[in-house]
């Protein structure tokens, strides 16, 4: 498939990335109370979640045909903003139980690319369910978009999904000078307020401008996408016009 170069991740890539760093999620099944979810692993168009073994979610799953369900994932900014929600995702599909004899092996496979201590609870009060995603919706300050299962299956998470939080917190707490330099790239009419780092990916950096009359989000793209932390650090410093500033943390 031909990929088009843009200055931002696709909606499908955003969903894959957000599901790797879940801030909070709930599983909704008709006829059962919503279940808080701590671990979500999105592989192609399948979402694997952990639920209490003896909870309502497990009891509601039809082992034969599966059960219609919706997974809501909230993406929280790691920086203490006035409004910390960056986006909300809804994954709609059919929920299936994962066979007990496959849970541990699947957990080990998941941990290889998406480590989470919660996976250790399998067999100790937690069980795994698989949501076969039929469609997805992502909503943010820029609006809402629908993503097909095929688009989701073809997308990869951003390479900086694990370190984004640390970088943003470091920028906000320790590099006000760099944030100020980067903010000069924001359109003048949007600078009326406090500029805070909101998001970071291989295409650029996003800012939240907290103004008197409300908040605005704006993306400042890099000249070209970056692929590792060395390129990311260099891109930020060059964008700020400070090529010799000390490197950001890994």
GROMACS .gro file of N, CA and C in nm, residues 63-230:
model
  504
   63UNK      N    1  -1.981  -1.731   2.454
   63UNK     CA    2  -1.865  -1.804   2.403
   63UNK      C    3  -1.884  -1.854   2.260
   64UNK      N    4  -2.008  -1.860   2.213
   64UNK     CA    5  -2.034  -1.913   2.079
   64UNK      C    6  -2.023  -1.807   1.971
   65UNK      N    7  -2.099  -1.700   1.987
   65UNK     CA    8  -2.104  -1.598   1.882
   65UNK      C    9  -2.035  -1.468   1.919
   66UNK      N   10  -1.995  -1.453   2.042
   66UNK     CA   11  -1.940  -1.327   2.085
   66UNK      C   12  -2.050  -1.232   2.128
   67UNK      N   13  -2.013  -1.123   2.191
   67UNK     CA   14  -2.109  -1.028   2.246
   67UNK      C   15  -2.076  -0.887   2.199
   68UNK      N   16  -2.174  -0.812   2.146
   68UNK     CA   17  -2.149  -0.673   2.106
   68UNK      C   18  -2.100  -0.592   2.226
   69UNK      N   19  -1.997  -0.512   2.205
   69UNK     CA   20  -1.940  -0.434   2.315
   69UNK      C   21  -1.871  -0.310   2.260
   70UNK      N   22  -1.845  -0.217   2.351
   70UNK     CA   23  -1.775  -0.094   2.315
   70UNK      C   24  -1.669  -0.064   2.421
   71UNK      N   25  -1.550  -0.032   2.374
   71UNK     CA   26  -1.440   0.004   2.463
   71UNK      C   27  -1.413   0.153   2.445
   72UNK      N   28  -1.422   0.226   2.556
   72UNK     CA   29  -1.394   0.370   2.552
   72UNK      C   30  -1.260   0.397   2.618
   73UNK      N   31  -1.170   0.462   2.545
   73UNK     CA   32  -1.035   0.490   2.594
   73UNK      C   33  -1.015   0.641   2.599
   74UNK      N   34  -0.973   0.691   2.713
   74UNK     CA   35  -0.947   0.834   2.729
   74UNK      C   36  -0.797   0.859   2.731
   75UNK      N   37  -0.755   0.954   2.649
   75UNK     CA   38  -0.613   0.991   2.639
   75UNK      C   39  -0.590   1.116   2.722
   76UNK      N   40  -0.515   1.100   2.833
   76UNK     CA   41  -0.488   1.212   2.924
   76UNK      C   42  -0.349   1.268   2.897
   77UNK      N   43  -0.338   1.399   2.897
   77UNK     CA   44  -0.207   1.463   2.883
   77UNK      C   45  -0.127   1.439   3.010
   78UNK      N   46   0.004   1.411   2.999
   78UNK     CA   47   0.087   1.390   3.118
   78UNK      C   48   0.117   1.520   3.192
   79UNK      N   49   0.097   1.633   3.124
   79UNK     CA   50   0.120   1.764   3.184
   79UNK      C   51  -0.007   1.810   3.255
   80UNK      N   52   0.008   1.879   3.366
   80UNK     CA   53  -0.107   1.923   3.446
   80UNK      C   54  -0.175   2.044   3.382
   81UNK      N   55  -0.254   2.017   3.279
   81UNK     CA   56  -0.323   2.124   3.207
   81UNK      C   57  -0.456   2.157   3.273
   82UNK      N   58  -0.515   2.267   3.229
   82UNK     CA   59  -0.647   2.305   3.280
   82UNK      C   60  -0.751   2.200   3.241
   83UNK      N   61  -0.739   2.147   3.120
   83UNK     CA   62  -0.823   2.037   3.073
   83UNK      C   63  -0.729   1.931   3.018
   84UNK      N   64  -0.716   1.819   3.090
   84UNK     CA   65  -0.612   1.722   3.056
   84UNK      C   66  -0.653   1.621   2.948
   85UNK      N   67  -0.781   1.612   2.916
   85UNK     CA   68  -0.823   1.516   2.813
   85UNK      C   69  -0.778   1.564   2.676
   86UNK      N   70  -0.698   1.482   2.609
   86UNK     CA   71  -0.653   1.516   2.474
   86UNK      C   72  -0.746   1.459   2.368
   87UNK      N   73  -0.795   1.339   2.392
   87UNK     CA   74  -0.886   1.277   2.297
   87UNK      C   75  -0.956   1.159   2.364
   88UNK      N   76  -1.064   1.115   2.300
   88UNK     CA   77  -1.139   0.999   2.347
   88UNK      C   78  -1.161   0.906   2.227
   89UNK      N   79  -1.144   0.777   2.250
   89UNK     CA   80  -1.159   0.677   2.145
   89UNK      C   81  -1.270   0.582   2.182
   90UNK      N   82  -1.350   0.544   2.083
   90UNK     CA   83  -1.452   0.441   2.102
   90UNK      C   84  -1.424   0.329   2.003
   91UNK      N   85  -1.398   0.210   2.055
   91UNK     CA   86  -1.377   0.091   1.973
   91UNK      C   87  -1.502   0.005   1.983
   92UNK      N   88  -1.569  -0.016   1.870
   92UNK     CA   89  -1.692  -0.095   1.868
   92UNK      C   90  -1.667  -0.228   1.799
   93UNK      N   91  -1.721  -0.334   1.858
   93UNK     CA   92  -1.701  -0.464   1.796
   93UNK      C   93  -1.768  -0.576   1.873
   94UNK      N   94  -1.711  -0.696   1.857
   94UNK     CA   95  -1.766  -0.816   1.920
   94UNK      C   96  -1.665  -0.873   2.019
   95UNK      N   97  -1.713  -0.898   2.141
   95UNK     CA   98  -1.626  -0.942   2.249
   95UNK      C   99  -1.626  -1.094   2.259
   96UNK      N  100  -1.506  -1.152   2.273
   96UNK     CA  101  -1.490  -1.297   2.284
   96UNK      C  102  -1.399  -1.329   2.402
   97UNK      N  103  -1.423  -1.441   2.465
   97UNK     CA  104  -1.333  -1.488   2.571
   97UNK      C  105  -1.209  -1.550   2.507
   98UNK      N  106  -1.095  -1.529   2.571
   98UNK     CA  107  -0.971  -1.594   2.528
   98UNK      C  108  -0.962  -1.727   2.603
   99UNK      N  109  -0.941  -1.840   2.533
   99UNK     CA  110  -0.933  -1.970   2.601
   99UNK      C  111  -0.831  -1.967   2.715
  100UNK      N  112  -0.868  -2.025   2.828
  100UNK     CA  113  -0.783  -2.021   2.947
  100UNK      C  114  -0.642  -2.073   2.920
  101UNK      N  115  -0.632  -2.178   2.838
  101UNK     CA  116  -0.500  -2.238   2.815
  101UNK      C  117  -0.411  -2.154   2.724
  102UNK      N  118  -0.468  -2.047   2.666
  102UNK     CA  119  -0.390  -1.959   2.578
  102UNK      C  120  -0.356  -1.826   2.644
  103UNK      N  121  -0.420  -1.796   2.756
  103UNK     CA  122  -0.404  -1.664   2.817
  103UNK      C  123  -0.259  -1.632   2.853
  104UNK      N  124  -0.191  -1.723   2.922
  104UNK     CA  125  -0.056  -1.694   2.967
  104UNK      C  126   0.041  -1.674   2.851
  105UNK      N  127   0.032  -1.762   2.749
  105UNK     CA  128   0.120  -1.748   2.634
  105UNK      C  129   0.093  -1.617   2.561
  106UNK      N  130  -0.034  -1.580   2.550
  106UNK     CA  131  -0.069  -1.455   2.483
  106UNK      C  132  -0.019  -1.336   2.565
  107UNK      N  133  -0.030  -1.345   2.697
  107UNK     CA  134   0.019  -1.237   2.783
  107UNK      C  135   0.169  -1.217   2.767
  108UNK      N  136   0.244  -1.327   2.756
  108UNK     CA  137   0.389  -1.319   2.737
  108UNK      C  138   0.421  -1.252   2.603
  109UNK      N  139   0.345  -1.289   2.501
  109UNK     CA  140   0.366  -1.230   2.368
  109UNK      C  141   0.336  -1.080   2.371
  110UNK      N  142   0.227  -1.041   2.437
  110UNK     CA  143   0.190  -0.900   2.448
  110UNK      C  144   0.297  -0.823   2.525
  111UNK      N  145   0.345  -0.882   2.635
  111UNK     CA  146   0.445  -0.814   2.719
  111UNK      C  147   0.573  -0.784   2.642
  112UNK      N  148   0.601  -0.863   2.538
  112UNK     CA  149   0.722  -0.841   2.459
  112UNK      C  150   0.724  -0.707   2.389
  113UNK      N  151   0.608  -0.654   2.354
  113UNK     CA  152   0.604  -0.525   2.285
  113UNK      C  153   0.523  -0.420   2.361
  114UNK      N  154   0.451  -0.462   2.463
  114UNK     CA  155   0.368  -0.369   2.540
  114UNK      C  156   0.369  -0.412   2.686
  115UNK      N  157   0.482  -0.393   2.757
  115UNK     CA  158   0.494  -0.440   2.895
  115UNK      C  159   0.393  -0.371   2.987
  116UNK      N  160   0.334  -0.448   3.076
  116UNK     CA  161   0.242  -0.391   3.175
  116UNK      C  162   0.234  -0.489   3.292
  117UNK      N  163   0.252  -0.437   3.413
  117UNK     CA  164   0.249  -0.524   3.531
  117UNK      C  165   0.115  -0.594   3.548
  118UNK      N  166   0.008  -0.535   3.494
  118UNK     CA  167  -0.124  -0.594   3.506
  118UNK      C  168  -0.134  -0.732   3.444
  119UNK      N  169  -0.048  -0.760   3.346
  119UNK     CA  170  -0.050  -0.891   3.280
  119UNK      C  171  -0.015  -1.003   3.377
  120UNK      N  172   0.054  -0.969   3.485
  120UNK     CA  173   0.091  -1.070   3.584
  120UNK      C  174  -0.030  -1.120   3.663
  121UNK      N  175  -0.142  -1.047   3.653
  121UNK     CA  176  -0.261  -1.084   3.729
  121UNK      C  177  -0.343  -1.193   3.661
  122UNK      N  178  -0.307  -1.228   3.538
  122UNK     CA  179  -0.381  -1.334   3.469
  122UNK      C  180  -0.368  -1.465   3.546
  123UNK      N  181  -0.482  -1.527   3.573
  123UNK     CA  182  -0.484  -1.648   3.653
  123UNK      C  183  -0.488  -1.620   3.802
  124UNK      N  184  -0.479  -1.491   3.838
  124UNK     CA  185  -0.483  -1.451   3.979
  124UNK      C  186  -0.589  -1.343   3.997
  125UNK      N  187  -0.708  -1.374   3.949
  125UNK     CA  188  -0.819  -1.279   3.962
  125UNK      C  189  -0.850  -1.202   3.836
  126UNK      N  190  -0.767  -1.215   3.733
  126UNK     CA  191  -0.790  -1.145   3.607
  126UNK      C  192  -0.792  -1.244   3.491
  127UNK      N  193  -0.877  -1.215   3.394
  127UNK     CA  194  -0.886  -1.296   3.272
  127UNK      C  195  -0.882  -1.203   3.150
  128UNK      N  196  -0.854  -1.262   3.034
  128UNK     CA  197  -0.839  -1.184   2.913
  128UNK      C  198  -0.958  -1.201   2.819
  129UNK      N  199  -1.002  -1.088   2.764
  129UNK     CA  200  -1.106  -1.089   2.661
  129UNK      C  201  -1.051  -1.025   2.534
  130UNK      N  202  -1.109  -1.065   2.422
  130UNK     CA  203  -1.065  -1.011   2.291
  130UNK      C  204  -1.182  -0.940   2.224
  131UNK      N  205  -1.163  -0.813   2.194
  131UNK     CA  206  -1.263  -0.736   2.122
  131UNK      C  207  -1.223  -0.731   1.975
  132UNK      N  208  -1.301  -0.796   1.890
  132UNK     CA  209  -1.277  -0.788   1.746
  132UNK      C  210  -1.340  -0.657   1.698
  133UNK      N  211  -1.255  -0.560   1.667
  133UNK     CA  212  -1.303  -0.425   1.636
  133UNK      C  213  -1.364  -0.419   1.497
  134UNK      N  214  -1.485  -0.366   1.490
  134UNK     CA  215  -1.551  -0.347   1.361
  134UNK      C  216  -1.534  -0.206   1.309
  135UNK      N  217  -1.528  -0.109   1.401
  135UNK     CA  218  -1.508   0.031   1.366
  135UNK      C  219  -1.457   0.106   1.487
  136UNK      N  220  -1.400   0.223   1.462
  136UNK     CA  221  -1.347   0.305   1.571
  136UNK      C  222  -1.376   0.451   1.542
  137UNK      N  223  -1.388   0.528   1.648
  137UNK     CA  224  -1.407   0.673   1.637
  137UNK      C  225  -1.309   0.739   1.732
  138UNK      N  226  -1.242   0.845   1.684
  138UNK     CA  227  -1.154   0.924   1.769
  138UNK      C  228  -1.204   1.067   1.768
  139UNK      N  229  -1.217   1.126   1.887
  139UNK     CA  230  -1.266   1.263   1.901
  139UNK      C  231  -1.165   1.346   1.981
  140UNK      N  232  -1.140   1.467   1.934
  140UNK     CA  233  -1.050   1.558   2.002
  140UNK      C  234  -1.102   1.700   1.979
  141UNK      N  235  -1.024   1.798   2.019
  141UNK     CA  236  -1.064   1.937   1.999
  141UNK      C  237  -1.079   1.972   1.853
  142UNK      N  238  -1.017   1.892   1.765
  142UNK     CA  239  -1.024   1.919   1.621
  142UNK      C  240  -1.148   1.858   1.557
  143UNK      N  241  -1.225   1.778   1.632
  143UNK     CA  242  -1.343   1.713   1.577
  143UNK      C  243  -1.337   1.563   1.595
  144UNK      N  244  -1.426   1.493   1.529
  144UNK     CA  245  -1.434   1.347   1.540
  144UNK      C  246  -1.417   1.283   1.403
  145UNK      N  247  -1.353   1.166   1.401
  145UNK     CA  248  -1.330   1.094   1.276
  145UNK      C  249  -1.355   0.946   1.297
  146UNK      N  250  -1.407   0.881   1.194
  146UNK     CA  251  -1.432   0.737   1.198
  146UNK      C  252  -1.317   0.664   1.129
  147UNK      N  253  -1.278   0.551   1.185
  147UNK     CA  254  -1.167   0.471   1.131
  147UNK      C  255  -1.217   0.329   1.112
  148UNK      N  256  -1.190   0.271   0.996
  148UNK     CA  257  -1.234   0.135   0.969
  148UNK      C  258  -1.139   0.034   1.033
  149UNK      N  259  -1.186  -0.090   1.044
  149UNK     CA  260  -1.102  -0.196   1.099
  149UNK      C  261  -0.980  -0.219   1.011
  150UNK      N  262  -0.996  -0.207   0.880
  150UNK     CA  263  -0.884  -0.227   0.787
  150UNK      C  264  -0.776  -0.120   0.807
  151UNK      N  265  -0.818   0.006   0.825
  151UNK     CA  266  -0.722   0.114   0.850
  151UNK      C  267  -0.648   0.092   0.981
  152UNK      N  268  -0.722   0.046   1.081
  152UNK     CA  269  -0.663   0.021   1.211
  152UNK      C  270  -0.559  -0.091   1.204
  153UNK      N  271  -0.591  -0.195   1.130
  153UNK     CA  272  -0.501  -0.310   1.117
  153UNK      C  273  -0.372  -0.273   1.045
  154UNK      N  274  -0.379  -0.173   0.958
  154UNK     CA  275  -0.262  -0.134   0.878
  154UNK      C  276  -0.173  -0.031   0.947
  155UNK      N  277  -0.217   0.021   1.062
  155UNK     CA  278  -0.145   0.129   1.128
  155UNK      C  279  -0.054   0.078   1.239
  156UNK      N  280   0.051   0.153   1.265
  156UNK     CA  281   0.144   0.123   1.374
  156UNK      C  282   0.143   0.236   1.475
  157UNK      N  283   0.175   0.208   1.602
  157UNK     CA  284   0.184   0.317   1.701
  157UNK      C  285   0.306   0.404   1.673
  158UNK      N  286   0.303   0.526   1.721
  158UNK     CA  287   0.416   0.617   1.706
  158UNK      C  288   0.537   0.559   1.779
  159UNK      N  289   0.658   0.572   1.722
  159UNK     CA  290   0.776   0.513   1.786
  159UNK      C  291   0.811   0.574   1.922
  160UNK      N  292   0.753   0.690   1.955
  160UNK     CA  293   0.786   0.757   2.081
  160UNK      C  294   0.675   0.744   2.185
  161UNK      N  295   0.587   0.644   2.167
  161UNK     CA  296   0.473   0.633   2.258
  161UNK      C  297   0.517   0.609   2.403
  162UNK      N  298   0.630   0.540   2.424
  162UNK     CA  299   0.673   0.511   2.560
  162UNK      C  300   0.738   0.631   2.628
  163UNK      N  301   0.809   0.714   2.554
  163UNK     CA  302   0.886   0.822   2.616
  163UNK      C  303   0.816   0.958   2.607
  164UNK      N  304   0.703   0.966   2.537
  164UNK     CA  305   0.637   1.096   2.518
  164UNK      C  306   0.608   1.165   2.650
  165UNK      N  307   0.552   1.094   2.746
  165UNK     CA  308   0.514   1.155   2.874
  165UNK      C  309   0.633   1.219   2.943
  166UNK      N  310   0.746   1.147   2.950
  166UNK     CA  311   0.864   1.199   3.015
  166UNK      C  312   0.919   1.323   2.947
  167UNK      N  313   0.917   1.323   2.814
  167UNK     CA  314   0.967   1.437   2.739
  167UNK      C  315   0.879   1.560   2.762
  168UNK      N  316   0.747   1.542   2.758
  168UNK     CA  317   0.656   1.655   2.776
  168UNK      C  318   0.668   1.712   2.918
  169UNK      N  319   0.676   1.625   3.017
  169UNK     CA  320   0.689   1.671   3.155
  169UNK      C  321   0.821   1.748   3.173
  170UNK      N  322   0.927   1.697   3.112
  170UNK     CA  323   1.058   1.762   3.122
  170UNK      C  324   1.055   1.899   3.054
  171UNK      N  325   0.992   1.907   2.937
  171UNK     CA  326   0.980   2.035   2.868
  171UNK      C  327   0.904   2.135   2.954
  172UNK      N  328   0.793   2.090   3.011
  172UNK     CA  329   0.706   2.180   3.086
  172UNK      C  330   0.771   2.228   3.215
  173UNK      N  331   0.844   2.141   3.284
  173UNK     CA  332   0.900   2.174   3.414
  173UNK      C  333   1.039   2.237   3.407
  174UNK      N  334   1.120   2.193   3.311
  174UNK     CA  335   1.261   2.231   3.312
  174UNK      C  336   1.308   2.311   3.190
  175UNK      N  337   1.224   2.326   3.090
  175UNK     CA  338   1.270   2.394   2.968
  175UNK      C  339   1.170   2.498   2.921
  176UNK      N  340   1.133   2.588   3.011
  176UNK     CA  341   1.042   2.696   2.973
  176UNK      C  342   1.103   2.780   2.861
  177UNK      N  343   1.237   2.791   2.861
  177UNK     CA  344   1.304   2.869   2.755
  177UNK      C  345   1.283   2.805   2.618
  178UNK      N  346   1.295   2.672   2.612
  178UNK     CA  347   1.277   2.602   2.486
  178UNK      C  348   1.131   2.609   2.441
  179UNK      N  349   1.038   2.592   2.536
  179UNK     CA  350   0.896   2.604   2.503
  179UNK      C  351   0.866   2.743   2.447
  180UNK      N  352   0.925   2.844   2.508
  180UNK     CA  353   0.905   2.981   2.461
  180UNK      C  354   0.956   3.000   2.319
  181UNK      N  355   1.071   2.941   2.289
  181UNK     CA  356   1.126   2.950   2.153
  181UNK      C  357   1.036   2.876   2.054
  182UNK      N  358   0.992   2.757   2.093
  182UNK     CA  359   0.905   2.680   2.004
  182UNK      C  360   0.772   2.750   1.983
  183UNK      N  361   0.723   2.819   2.086
  183UNK     CA  362   0.594   2.888   2.076
  183UNK      C  363   0.595   2.999   1.973
  184UNK      N  364   0.714   3.044   1.937
  184UNK     CA  365   0.722   3.148   1.834
  184UNK      C  366   0.679   3.096   1.697
  185UNK      N  367   0.671   2.962   1.684
  185UNK     CA  368   0.624   2.901   1.560
  185UNK      C  369   0.471   2.895   1.554
  186UNK      N  370   0.407   2.920   1.667
  186UNK     CA  371   0.261   2.920   1.672
  186UNK      C  372   0.208   3.047   1.608
  187UNK      N  373   0.104   3.039   1.525
  187UNK     CA  374   0.047   3.161   1.466
  187UNK      C  375   0.020   3.268   1.571
  188UNK      N  376   0.052   3.392   1.537
  188UNK     CA  377   0.043   3.503   1.634
  188UNK      C  378  -0.092   3.514   1.699
  189UNK      N  379  -0.200   3.494   1.621
  189UNK     CA  380  -0.334   3.511   1.677
  189UNK      C  381  -0.372   3.403   1.777
  190UNK      N  382  -0.289   3.296   1.786
  190UNK     CA  383  -0.318   3.187   1.879
  190UNK      C  384  -0.230   3.191   2.004
  191UNK      N  385  -0.143   3.291   2.012
  191UNK     CA  386  -0.049   3.296   2.125
  191UNK      C  387  -0.104   3.370   2.246
  192UNK      N  388  -0.231   3.406   2.245
  192UNK     CA  389  -0.288   3.486   2.353
  192UNK      C  390  -0.326   3.398   2.471
  193UNK      N  391  -0.227   3.357   2.547
  193UNK     CA  392  -0.251   3.272   2.662
  193UNK      C  393  -0.124   3.199   2.702
  194UNK      N  394  -0.139   3.106   2.795
  194UNK     CA  395  -0.026   3.029   2.843
  194UNK      C  396  -0.004   2.911   2.749
  195UNK      N  397   0.118   2.898   2.696
  195UNK     CA  398   0.152   2.791   2.602
  195UNK      C  399   0.211   2.673   2.678
  196UNK      N  400   0.149   2.555   2.661
  196UNK     CA  401   0.193   2.435   2.731
  196UNK      C  402   0.216   2.323   2.630
  197UNK      N  403   0.317   2.238   2.651
  197UNK     CA  404   0.337   2.123   2.562
  197UNK      C  405   0.224   2.022   2.580
  198UNK      N  406   0.165   1.977   2.471
  198UNK     CA  407   0.048   1.889   2.476
  198UNK      C  408   0.076   1.749   2.422
  199UNK      N  409   0.153   1.740   2.315
  199UNK     CA  410   0.177   1.610   2.253
  199UNK      C  411   0.306   1.612   2.173
  200UNK      N  412   0.362   1.493   2.152
  200UNK     CA  413   0.489   1.481   2.081
  200UNK      C  414   0.488   1.351   2.003
  201UNK      N  415   0.523   1.358   1.874
  201UNK     CA  416   0.531   1.237   1.792
  201UNK      C  417   0.635   1.259   1.684
  202UNK      N  418   0.649   1.164   1.596
  202UNK     CA  419   0.757   1.171   1.498
  202UNK      C  420   0.736   1.282   1.396
  203UNK      N  421   0.617   1.338   1.390
  203UNK     CA  422   0.588   1.443   1.292
  203UNK      C  423   0.606   1.583   1.349
  204UNK      N  424   0.602   1.599   1.482
  204UNK     CA  425   0.612   1.733   1.538
  204UNK      C  426   0.566   1.739   1.682
  205UNK      N  427   0.544   1.859   1.729
  205UNK     CA  428   0.502   1.882   1.867
  205UNK      C  429   0.370   1.959   1.867
  206UNK      N  430   0.283   1.927   1.964
  206UNK     CA  431   0.156   1.997   1.978
  206UNK      C  432   0.156   2.080   2.105
  207UNK      N  433   0.090   2.194   2.099
  207UNK     CA  434   0.080   2.282   2.214
  207UNK      C  435  -0.066   2.308   2.248
  208UNK      N  436  -0.092   2.327   2.376
  208UNK     CA  437  -0.222   2.373   2.425
  208UNK      C  438  -0.202   2.518   2.469
  209UNK      N  439  -0.280   2.610   2.412
  209UNK     CA  440  -0.275   2.749   2.454
  209UNK      C  441  -0.395   2.773   2.543
  210UNK      N  442  -0.369   2.795   2.672
  210UNK     CA  443  -0.474   2.817   2.769
  210UNK      C  444  -0.501   2.968   2.777
  211UNK      N  445  -0.608   3.010   2.711
  211UNK     CA  446  -0.641   3.152   2.705
  211UNK      C  447  -0.755   3.191   2.797
  212UNK      N  448  -0.781   3.318   2.807
  212UNK     CA  449  -0.888   3.370   2.892
  212UNK      C  450  -1.023   3.320   2.844
  213UNK      N  451  -1.040   3.313   2.712
  213UNK     CA  452  -1.170   3.275   2.655
  213UNK      C  453  -1.179   3.128   2.617
  214UNK      N  454  -1.080   3.049   2.655
  214UNK     CA  455  -1.084   2.907   2.622
  214UNK      C  456  -0.948   2.855   2.579
  215UNK      N  457  -0.944   2.728   2.543
  215UNK     CA  458  -0.819   2.663   2.505
  215UNK      C  459  -0.813   2.640   2.354
  216UNK      N  460  -0.691   2.642   2.300
  216UNK     CA  461  -0.669   2.611   2.159
  216UNK      C  462  -0.552   2.514   2.149
  217UNK      N  463  -0.562   2.420   2.057
  217UNK     CA  464  -0.453   2.326   2.030
  217UNK      C  465  -0.394   2.356   1.894
  218UNK      N  466  -0.262   2.351   1.886
  218UNK     CA  467  -0.196   2.377   1.758
  218UNK      C  468  -0.076   2.285   1.743
  219UNK      N  469  -0.054   2.237   1.622
  219UNK     CA  470   0.059   2.149   1.592
  219UNK      C  471   0.168   2.228   1.520
  220UNK      N  472   0.291   2.210   1.564
  220UNK     CA  473   0.408   2.268   1.497
  220UNK      C  474   0.487   2.152   1.439
  221UNK      N  475   0.486   2.135   1.307
  221UNK     CA  476   0.551   2.017   1.247
  221UNK      C  477   0.702   2.032   1.233
  222UNK      N  478   0.771   1.918   1.234
  222UNK     CA  479   0.912   1.915   1.201
  222UNK      C  480   0.926   1.926   1.049
  223UNK      N  481   1.043   1.966   0.999
  223UNK     CA  482   1.062   1.970   0.854
  223UNK      C  483   1.042   1.834   0.788
  224UNK      N  484   1.074   1.728   0.863
  224UNK     CA  485   1.054   1.591   0.814
  224UNK      C  486   1.033   1.500   0.935
  225UNK      N  487   0.967   1.387   0.916
  225UNK     CA  488   0.946   1.295   1.029
  225UNK      C  489   1.079   1.245   1.085
  226UNK      N  490   1.083   1.216   1.216
  226UNK     CA  491   1.204   1.164   1.280
  226UNK      C  492   1.178   1.021   1.324
  227UNK      N  493   1.287   0.947   1.348
  227UNK     CA  494   1.271   0.804   1.375
  227UNK      C  495   1.332   0.756   1.506
  228UNK      N  496   1.416   0.838   1.571
  228UNK     CA  497   1.474   0.796   1.698
  228UNK      C  498   1.493   0.918   1.788
  229UNK      N  499   1.535   0.895   1.914
  229UNK     CA  500   1.540   1.004   2.011
  229UNK      C  501   1.648   1.107   1.977
  230UNK      N  502   1.754   1.064   1.910
  230UNK     CA  503   1.858   1.158   1.870
  230UNK      C  504   1.802   1.256   1.767
   0.00000   0.00000   0.00000
